[in-house]
Tab-separated table of C-alpha atoms in Angstrom:
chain	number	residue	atom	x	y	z
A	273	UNK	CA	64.719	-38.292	-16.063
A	274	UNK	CA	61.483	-37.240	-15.129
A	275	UNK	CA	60.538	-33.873	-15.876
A	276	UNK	CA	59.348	-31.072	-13.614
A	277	UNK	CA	56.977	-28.007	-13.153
A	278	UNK	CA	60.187	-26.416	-11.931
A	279	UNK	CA	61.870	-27.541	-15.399
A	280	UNK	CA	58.810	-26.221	-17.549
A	281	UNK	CA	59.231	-22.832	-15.702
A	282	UNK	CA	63.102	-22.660	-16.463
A	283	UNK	CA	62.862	-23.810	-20.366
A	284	UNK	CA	59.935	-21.002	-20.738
A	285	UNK	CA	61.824	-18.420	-18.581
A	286	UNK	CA	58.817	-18.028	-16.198
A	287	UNK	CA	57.611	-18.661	-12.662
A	288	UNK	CA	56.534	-22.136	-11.417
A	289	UNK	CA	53.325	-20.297	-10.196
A	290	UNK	CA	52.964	-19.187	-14.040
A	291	UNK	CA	52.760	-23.166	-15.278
A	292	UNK	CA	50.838	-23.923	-12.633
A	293	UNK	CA	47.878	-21.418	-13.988
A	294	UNK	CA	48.263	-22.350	-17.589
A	295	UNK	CA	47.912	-26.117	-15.697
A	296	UNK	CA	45.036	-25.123	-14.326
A	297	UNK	CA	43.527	-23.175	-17.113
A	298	UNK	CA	43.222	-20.003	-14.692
A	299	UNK	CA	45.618	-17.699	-17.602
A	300	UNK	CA	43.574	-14.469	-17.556
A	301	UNK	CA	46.711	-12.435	-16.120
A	302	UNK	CA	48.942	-14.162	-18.225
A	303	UNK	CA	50.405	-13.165	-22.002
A	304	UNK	CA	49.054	-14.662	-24.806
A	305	UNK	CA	52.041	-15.613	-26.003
A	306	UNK	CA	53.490	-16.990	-22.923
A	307	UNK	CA	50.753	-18.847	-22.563
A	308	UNK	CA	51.035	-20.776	-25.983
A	309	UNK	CA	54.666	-21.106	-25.366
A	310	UNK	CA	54.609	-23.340	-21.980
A	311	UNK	CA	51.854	-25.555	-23.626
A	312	UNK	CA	53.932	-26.108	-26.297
A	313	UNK	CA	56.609	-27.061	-23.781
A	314	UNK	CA	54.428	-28.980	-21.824
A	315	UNK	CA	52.871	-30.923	-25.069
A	316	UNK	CA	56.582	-31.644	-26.440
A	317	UNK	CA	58.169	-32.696	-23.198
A	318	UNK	CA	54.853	-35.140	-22.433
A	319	UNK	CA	54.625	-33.410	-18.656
A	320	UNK	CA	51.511	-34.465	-16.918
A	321	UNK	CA	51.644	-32.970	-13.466
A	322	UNK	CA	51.435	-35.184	-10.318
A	323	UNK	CA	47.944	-35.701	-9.390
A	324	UNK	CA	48.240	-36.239	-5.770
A	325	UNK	CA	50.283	-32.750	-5.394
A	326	UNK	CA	47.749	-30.875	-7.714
A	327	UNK	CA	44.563	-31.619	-5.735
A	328	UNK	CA	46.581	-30.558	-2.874
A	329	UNK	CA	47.610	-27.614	-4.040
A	330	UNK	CA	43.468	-26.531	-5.975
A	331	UNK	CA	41.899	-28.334	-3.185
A	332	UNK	CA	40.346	-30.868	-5.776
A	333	UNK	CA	41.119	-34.231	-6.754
A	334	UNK	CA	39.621	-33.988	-10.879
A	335	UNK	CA	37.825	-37.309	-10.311
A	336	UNK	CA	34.154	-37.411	-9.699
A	337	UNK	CA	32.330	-40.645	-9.060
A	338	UNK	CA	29.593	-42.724	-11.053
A	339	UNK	CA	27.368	-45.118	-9.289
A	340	UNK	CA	24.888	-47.668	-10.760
A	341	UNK	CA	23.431	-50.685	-9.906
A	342	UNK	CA	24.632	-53.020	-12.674
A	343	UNK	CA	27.432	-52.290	-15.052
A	344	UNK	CA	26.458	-55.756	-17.066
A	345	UNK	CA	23.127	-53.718	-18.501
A	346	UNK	CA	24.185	-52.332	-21.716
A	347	UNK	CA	22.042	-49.263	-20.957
A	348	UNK	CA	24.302	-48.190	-17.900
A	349	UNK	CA	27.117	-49.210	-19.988
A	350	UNK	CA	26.604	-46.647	-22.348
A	351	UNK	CA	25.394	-44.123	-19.665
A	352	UNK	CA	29.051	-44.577	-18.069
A	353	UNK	CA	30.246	-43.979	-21.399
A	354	UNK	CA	28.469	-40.496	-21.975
A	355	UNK	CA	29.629	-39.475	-18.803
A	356	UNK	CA	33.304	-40.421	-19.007
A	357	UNK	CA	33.484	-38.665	-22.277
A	358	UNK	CA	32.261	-35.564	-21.132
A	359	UNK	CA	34.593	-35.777	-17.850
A	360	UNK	CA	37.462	-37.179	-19.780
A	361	UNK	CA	37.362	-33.603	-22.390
A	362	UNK	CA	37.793	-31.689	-19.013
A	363	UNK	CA	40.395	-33.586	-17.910
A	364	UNK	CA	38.401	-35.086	-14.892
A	365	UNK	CA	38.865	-38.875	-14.030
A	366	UNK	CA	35.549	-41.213	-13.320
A	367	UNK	CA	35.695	-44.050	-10.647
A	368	UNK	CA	32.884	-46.083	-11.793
A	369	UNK	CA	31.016	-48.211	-8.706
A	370	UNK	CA	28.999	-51.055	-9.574
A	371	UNK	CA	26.459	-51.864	-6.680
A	372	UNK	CA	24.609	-54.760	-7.689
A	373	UNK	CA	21.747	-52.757	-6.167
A	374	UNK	CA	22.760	-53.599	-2.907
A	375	UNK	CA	21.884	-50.886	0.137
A	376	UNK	CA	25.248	-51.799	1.989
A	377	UNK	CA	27.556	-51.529	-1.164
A	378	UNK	CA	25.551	-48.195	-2.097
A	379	UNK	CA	26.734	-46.996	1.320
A	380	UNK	CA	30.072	-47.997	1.126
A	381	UNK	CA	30.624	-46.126	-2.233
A	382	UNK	CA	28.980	-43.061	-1.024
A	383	UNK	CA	31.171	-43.058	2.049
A	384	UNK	CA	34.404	-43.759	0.252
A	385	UNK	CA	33.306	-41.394	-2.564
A	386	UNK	CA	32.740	-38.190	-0.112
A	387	UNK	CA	35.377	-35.998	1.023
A	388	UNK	CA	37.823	-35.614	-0.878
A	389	UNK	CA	38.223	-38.601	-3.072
A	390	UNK	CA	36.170	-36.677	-5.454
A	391	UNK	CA	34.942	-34.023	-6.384
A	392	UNK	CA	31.198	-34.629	-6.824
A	393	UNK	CA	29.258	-37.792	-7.915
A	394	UNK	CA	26.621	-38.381	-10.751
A	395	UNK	CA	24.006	-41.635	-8.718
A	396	UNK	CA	21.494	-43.761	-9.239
A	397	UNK	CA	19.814	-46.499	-7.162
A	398	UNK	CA	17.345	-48.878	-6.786
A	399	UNK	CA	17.316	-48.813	-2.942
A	400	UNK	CA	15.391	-44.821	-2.838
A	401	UNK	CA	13.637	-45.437	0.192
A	402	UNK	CA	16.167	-47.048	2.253
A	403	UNK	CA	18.981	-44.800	0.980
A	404	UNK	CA	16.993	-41.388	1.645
A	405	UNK	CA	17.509	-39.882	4.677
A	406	UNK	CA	21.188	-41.324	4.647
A	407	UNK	CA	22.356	-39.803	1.267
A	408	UNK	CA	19.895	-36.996	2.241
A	409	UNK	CA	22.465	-36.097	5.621
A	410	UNK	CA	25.467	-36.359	3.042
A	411	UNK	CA	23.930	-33.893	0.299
A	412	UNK	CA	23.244	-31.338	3.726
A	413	UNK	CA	27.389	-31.432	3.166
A	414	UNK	CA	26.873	-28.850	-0.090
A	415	UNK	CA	28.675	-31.837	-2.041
A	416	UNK	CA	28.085	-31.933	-5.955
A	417	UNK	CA	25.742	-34.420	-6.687
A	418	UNK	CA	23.615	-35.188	-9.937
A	419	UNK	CA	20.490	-37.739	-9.557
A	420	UNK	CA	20.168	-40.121	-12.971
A	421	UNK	CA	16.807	-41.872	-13.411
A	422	UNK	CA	15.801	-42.293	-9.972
A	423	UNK	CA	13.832	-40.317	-7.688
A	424	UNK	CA	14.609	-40.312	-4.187
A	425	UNK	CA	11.901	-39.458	-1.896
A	426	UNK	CA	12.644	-35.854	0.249
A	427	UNK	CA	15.496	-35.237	-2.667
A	428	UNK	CA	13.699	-32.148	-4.497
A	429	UNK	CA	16.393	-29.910	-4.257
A	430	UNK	CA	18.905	-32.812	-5.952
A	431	UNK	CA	19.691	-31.609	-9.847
A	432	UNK	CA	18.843	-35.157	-11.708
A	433	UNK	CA	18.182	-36.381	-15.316
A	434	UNK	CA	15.289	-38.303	-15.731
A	435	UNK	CA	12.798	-39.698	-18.555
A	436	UNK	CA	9.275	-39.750	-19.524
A	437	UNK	CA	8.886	-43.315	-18.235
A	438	UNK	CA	4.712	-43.344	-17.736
A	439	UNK	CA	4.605	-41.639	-21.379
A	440	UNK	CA	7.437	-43.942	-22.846
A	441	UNK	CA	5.333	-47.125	-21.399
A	442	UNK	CA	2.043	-45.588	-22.674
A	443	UNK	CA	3.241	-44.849	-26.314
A	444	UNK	CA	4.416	-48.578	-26.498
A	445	UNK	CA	1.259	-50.369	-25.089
A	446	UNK	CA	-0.917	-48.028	-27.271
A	447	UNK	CA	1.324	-49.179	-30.368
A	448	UNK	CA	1.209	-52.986	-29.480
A	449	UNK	CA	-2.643	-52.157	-29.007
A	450	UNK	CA	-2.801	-50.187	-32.059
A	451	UNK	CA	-1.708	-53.864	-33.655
A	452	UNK	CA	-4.947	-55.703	-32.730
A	453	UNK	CA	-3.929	-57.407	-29.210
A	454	UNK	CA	-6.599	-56.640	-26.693
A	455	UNK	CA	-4.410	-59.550	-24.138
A	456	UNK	CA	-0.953	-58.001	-23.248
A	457	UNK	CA	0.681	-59.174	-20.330
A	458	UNK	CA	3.544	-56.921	-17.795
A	459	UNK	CA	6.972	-58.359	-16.849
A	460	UNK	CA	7.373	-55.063	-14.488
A	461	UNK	CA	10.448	-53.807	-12.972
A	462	UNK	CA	11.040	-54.005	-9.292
A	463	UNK	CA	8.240	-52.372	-7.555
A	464	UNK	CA	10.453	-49.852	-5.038
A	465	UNK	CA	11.899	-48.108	-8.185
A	466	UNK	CA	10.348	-45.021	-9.115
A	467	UNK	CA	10.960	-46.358	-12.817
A	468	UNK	CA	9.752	-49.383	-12.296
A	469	UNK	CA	6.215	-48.119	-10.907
A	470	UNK	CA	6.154	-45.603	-13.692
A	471	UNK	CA	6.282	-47.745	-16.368
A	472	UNK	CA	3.613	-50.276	-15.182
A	473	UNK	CA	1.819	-47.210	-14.507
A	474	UNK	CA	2.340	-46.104	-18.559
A	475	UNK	CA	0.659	-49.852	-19.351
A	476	UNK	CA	-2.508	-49.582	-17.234
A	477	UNK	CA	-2.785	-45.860	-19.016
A	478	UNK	CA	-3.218	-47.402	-21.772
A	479	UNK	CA	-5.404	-50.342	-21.351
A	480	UNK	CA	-7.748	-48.115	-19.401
A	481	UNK	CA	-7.814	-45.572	-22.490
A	482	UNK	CA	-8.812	-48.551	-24.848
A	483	UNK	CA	-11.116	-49.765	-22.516
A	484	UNK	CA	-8.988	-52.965	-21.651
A	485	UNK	CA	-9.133	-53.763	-18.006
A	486	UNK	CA	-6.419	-54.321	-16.063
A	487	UNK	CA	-5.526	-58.066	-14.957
A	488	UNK	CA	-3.119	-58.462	-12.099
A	489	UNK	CA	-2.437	-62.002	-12.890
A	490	UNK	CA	-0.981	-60.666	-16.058
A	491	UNK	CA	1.432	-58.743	-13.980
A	492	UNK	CA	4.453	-60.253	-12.786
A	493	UNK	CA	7.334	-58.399	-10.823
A	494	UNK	CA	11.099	-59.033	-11.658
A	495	UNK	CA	14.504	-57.589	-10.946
A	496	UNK	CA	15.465	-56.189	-14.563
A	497	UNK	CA	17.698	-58.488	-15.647
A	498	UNK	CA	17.775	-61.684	-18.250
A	499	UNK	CA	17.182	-64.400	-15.782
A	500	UNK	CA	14.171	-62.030	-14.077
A	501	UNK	CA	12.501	-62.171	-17.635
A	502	UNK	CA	13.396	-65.149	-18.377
A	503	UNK	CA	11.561	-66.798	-14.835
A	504	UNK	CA	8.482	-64.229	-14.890
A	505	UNK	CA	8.008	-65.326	-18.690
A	506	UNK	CA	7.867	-69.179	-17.665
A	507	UNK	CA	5.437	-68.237	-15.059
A	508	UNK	CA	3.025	-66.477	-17.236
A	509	UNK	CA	3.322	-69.303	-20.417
A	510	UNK	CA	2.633	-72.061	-17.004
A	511	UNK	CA	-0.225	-69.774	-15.033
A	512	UNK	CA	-1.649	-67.779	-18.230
A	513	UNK	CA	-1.116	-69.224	-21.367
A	514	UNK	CA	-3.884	-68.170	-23.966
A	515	UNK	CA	-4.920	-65.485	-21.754
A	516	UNK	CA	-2.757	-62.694	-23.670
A	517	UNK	CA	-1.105	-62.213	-27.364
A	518	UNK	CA	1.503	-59.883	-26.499
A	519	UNK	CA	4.141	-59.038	-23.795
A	520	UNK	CA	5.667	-55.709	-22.739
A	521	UNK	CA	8.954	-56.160	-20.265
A	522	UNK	CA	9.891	-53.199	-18.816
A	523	UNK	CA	13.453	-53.106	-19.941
A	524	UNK	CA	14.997	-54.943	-22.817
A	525	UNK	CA	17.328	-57.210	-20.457
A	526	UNK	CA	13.690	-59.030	-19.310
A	527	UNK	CA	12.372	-58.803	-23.028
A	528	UNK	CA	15.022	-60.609	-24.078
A	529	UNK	CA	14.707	-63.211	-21.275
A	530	UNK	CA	11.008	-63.452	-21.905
A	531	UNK	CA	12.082	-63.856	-25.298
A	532	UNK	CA	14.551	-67.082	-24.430
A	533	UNK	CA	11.515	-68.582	-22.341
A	534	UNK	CA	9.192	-68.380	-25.379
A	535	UNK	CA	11.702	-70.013	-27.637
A	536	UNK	CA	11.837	-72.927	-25.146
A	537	UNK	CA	7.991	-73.045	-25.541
A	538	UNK	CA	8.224	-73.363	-29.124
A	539	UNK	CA	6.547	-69.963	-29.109
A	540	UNK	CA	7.972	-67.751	-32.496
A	541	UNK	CA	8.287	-63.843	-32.330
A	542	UNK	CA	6.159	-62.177	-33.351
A	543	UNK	CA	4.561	-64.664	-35.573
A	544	UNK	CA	2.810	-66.703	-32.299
A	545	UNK	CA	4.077	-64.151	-29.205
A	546	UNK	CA	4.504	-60.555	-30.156
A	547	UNK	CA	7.269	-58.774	-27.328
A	548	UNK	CA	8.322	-55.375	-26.694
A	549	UNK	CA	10.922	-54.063	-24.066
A	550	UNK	CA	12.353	-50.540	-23.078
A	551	UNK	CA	15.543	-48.620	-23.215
A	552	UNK	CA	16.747	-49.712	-26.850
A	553	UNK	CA	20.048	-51.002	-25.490
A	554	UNK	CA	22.693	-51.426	-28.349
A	555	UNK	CA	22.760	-55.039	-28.327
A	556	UNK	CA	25.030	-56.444	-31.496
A	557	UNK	CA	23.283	-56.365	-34.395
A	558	UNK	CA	23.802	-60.095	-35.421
A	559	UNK	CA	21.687	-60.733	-32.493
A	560	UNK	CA	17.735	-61.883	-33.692
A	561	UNK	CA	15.676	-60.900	-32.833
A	562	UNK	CA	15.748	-57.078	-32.844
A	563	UNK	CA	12.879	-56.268	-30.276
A	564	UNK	CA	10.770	-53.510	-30.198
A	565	UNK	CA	11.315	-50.612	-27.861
A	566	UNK	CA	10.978	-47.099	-26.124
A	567	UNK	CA	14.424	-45.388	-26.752
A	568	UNK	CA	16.455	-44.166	-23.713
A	569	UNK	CA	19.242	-41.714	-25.280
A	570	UNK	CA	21.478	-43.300	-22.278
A	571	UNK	CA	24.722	-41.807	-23.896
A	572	UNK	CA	23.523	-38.377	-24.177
A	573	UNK	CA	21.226	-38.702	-20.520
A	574	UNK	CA	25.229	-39.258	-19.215
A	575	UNK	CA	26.525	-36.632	-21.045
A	576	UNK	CA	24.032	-34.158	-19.520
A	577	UNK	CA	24.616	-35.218	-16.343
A	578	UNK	CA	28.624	-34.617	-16.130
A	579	UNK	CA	27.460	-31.396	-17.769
A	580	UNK	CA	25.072	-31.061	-15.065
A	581	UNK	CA	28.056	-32.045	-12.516
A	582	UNK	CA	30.889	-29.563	-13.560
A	583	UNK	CA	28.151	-26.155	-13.666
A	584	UNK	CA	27.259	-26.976	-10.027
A	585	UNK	CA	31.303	-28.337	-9.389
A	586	UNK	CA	32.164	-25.032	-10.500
A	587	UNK	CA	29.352	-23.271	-8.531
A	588	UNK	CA	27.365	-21.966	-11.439
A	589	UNK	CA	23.082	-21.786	-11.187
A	590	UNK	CA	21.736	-24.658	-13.100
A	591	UNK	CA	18.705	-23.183	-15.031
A	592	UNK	CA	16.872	-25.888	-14.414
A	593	UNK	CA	16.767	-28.652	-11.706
A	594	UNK	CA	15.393	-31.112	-13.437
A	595	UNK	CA	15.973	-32.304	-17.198
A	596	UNK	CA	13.549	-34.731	-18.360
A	597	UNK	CA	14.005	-36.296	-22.195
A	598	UNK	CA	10.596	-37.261	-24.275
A	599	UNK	CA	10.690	-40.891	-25.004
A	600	UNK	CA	9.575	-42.252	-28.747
A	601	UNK	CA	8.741	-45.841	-29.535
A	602	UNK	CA	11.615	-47.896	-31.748
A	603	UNK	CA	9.542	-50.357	-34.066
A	604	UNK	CA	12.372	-53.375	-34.934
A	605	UNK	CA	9.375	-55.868	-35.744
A	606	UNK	CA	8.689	-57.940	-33.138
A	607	UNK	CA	5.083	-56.549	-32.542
A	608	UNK	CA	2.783	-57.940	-35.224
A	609	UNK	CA	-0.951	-58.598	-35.557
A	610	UNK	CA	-2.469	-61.346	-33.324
A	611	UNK	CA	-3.192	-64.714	-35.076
């Protein structure tokens, strides 16, 4: 037979408004000893109280949403991991929504996420300009929401968790320049993500600052994924070929894309083609090669952001707004010297 709050309260010899505080962790008017004694009753008769009647008795649901655009990258992967740990040590649920970095699915997740579904919601898109004024009418709600990694335009006032990208994208170019290559071609992100921009703004730093110039026909766009890298690599080895020594894709999903195309080409790395890539996803490490590249701490980056989440759930003053991590260059060998 299933057991009760109203059992609990009879084995411990207390009200059922008594459990339902040491439930909900609100015991400052209760004994210490009482206190110990229904979690011990709780933890040896396995209770776990009814979800659906606790959020309508506190008003909240413990579940707060996390929305990216691909679940499939091993960097939002792990993000969803940080996150869920944090939530899951507070006893909060996380409904993970994967957009495909669509606008309409973004939408639909934001609509079915409001309210009282949950209880806040930790975002980030690749649709900012499109998605601004209608996720800026549903923060004007006082809902909890934490930004991760993307900038949306009018969205100041938004707490987010963001990264050095410019810097990160600087540090890398100036290391694969610091190896001799004066030729170093772009696979860039998609252009309407503040990242994206960012980091192709890091690479022209750099070439600028060695007195390189900039070549926008060794620039291509892409859609960070494998197949984007994999097609914008092809294009550059059939438009460019012995214009550049080196290639730096924007995420390592691309680099590793670019990195197929070049082995179709008969192109070794780094020995003929030396490749870099950004976020240091935690691909297996069997796989070869192990590609150079600008460390995103995407466990910890969710971490802060569910930590972010529950201050302002709980209506606490953030002390700061935005948290921004410094970005250092991971050297795996697959930038070498220019024949």
């Amino acid at each position: 037979m299933k057991v009760t709050i109203k059992d609990i309260a009879r084995m411990c010899g207390v009200s059922v408004t008594t459990v339902s505080r040491v439930l909900n962790n609100k015991t400052e008017s209760i004994g210490k000893d009482t206190v110990v004694r229904i979690r011990k009753k709780i933890e040896e008769l396995g209770y776990r109280p009814n979800s659906v009647a606790r959020s309508m008795i506190t008003g909240r649901s413990h579940t707060v949403g996390l929305v990216v655009p691909d679940v499939r990258n091993p960097f939002f992967s792990e993000l969803a991991r940080g996150v869920e740990d944090f939530m899951n040590k507070r006893e909060y649920g996380v409904f993970l929504c994967n957009t495909d970095s669509s606008l309409d699915k973004e939408r639909q997740y934001i609509d079915l996420l409001k309210g009282k579904f949950t209880d806040g919601i930790i975002f980030t898109t690749q649709n900012k300009n499109e998605l601004g004024q209608y996720f800026g009418n549903f923060i004007m709600h006082d809902f909890p929401v934490v930004l991760i990694e993307r900038y949306i335009d009018g969205m100041d006032a938004v707490p987010g968790i963001y990264v050095d990208n410019r810097g990160g994208a600087e540090k890398l170019c100036d290391f694969i320049i610091g190896k001799g290559h004066r030729g170093i071609a772009c696979i860039a992100g998609p252009f309407l993500t503040t990242n994206a921009r960012l980091r192709l703004e890091g690479y022209k730093d750099s070439l600028r600052k060695h007195g390189i110039a900039v070549e926008d026909r060794l620039i291509i766009e892409s859609n960070y994924r494998y197949s984007g890298g994999y097609r914008a690599m092809k294009e550059l080895l059939e438009q460019q070929k012995g214009r550049f020594t080196a290639v730096f894709a924007c995420n390592d999903l691309m680099a590793y894309g670019a990195y197929k195309a070049l082995e179709e080409e008969g192109l070794s790395v780094p020995q003929e083609m030396s490749l870099a890539g950004f976020d240091n996803i935690k691909f297996p490490e069997v796989l070869r090669p192990r590609i150079t590249s600008v460390d995103l701490p995407a466990y910890e980056m969710g971490g802060k952001a569910a930590e972010m989440l529950c201050a302002i759930m709980k209506k606490q003053k953030l002390s700061e707004l935005r948290y921004e991590y410094d970005l250092e260059v991971i050297d795996k060998g697959s930038v070498a010297e220019p024949l």
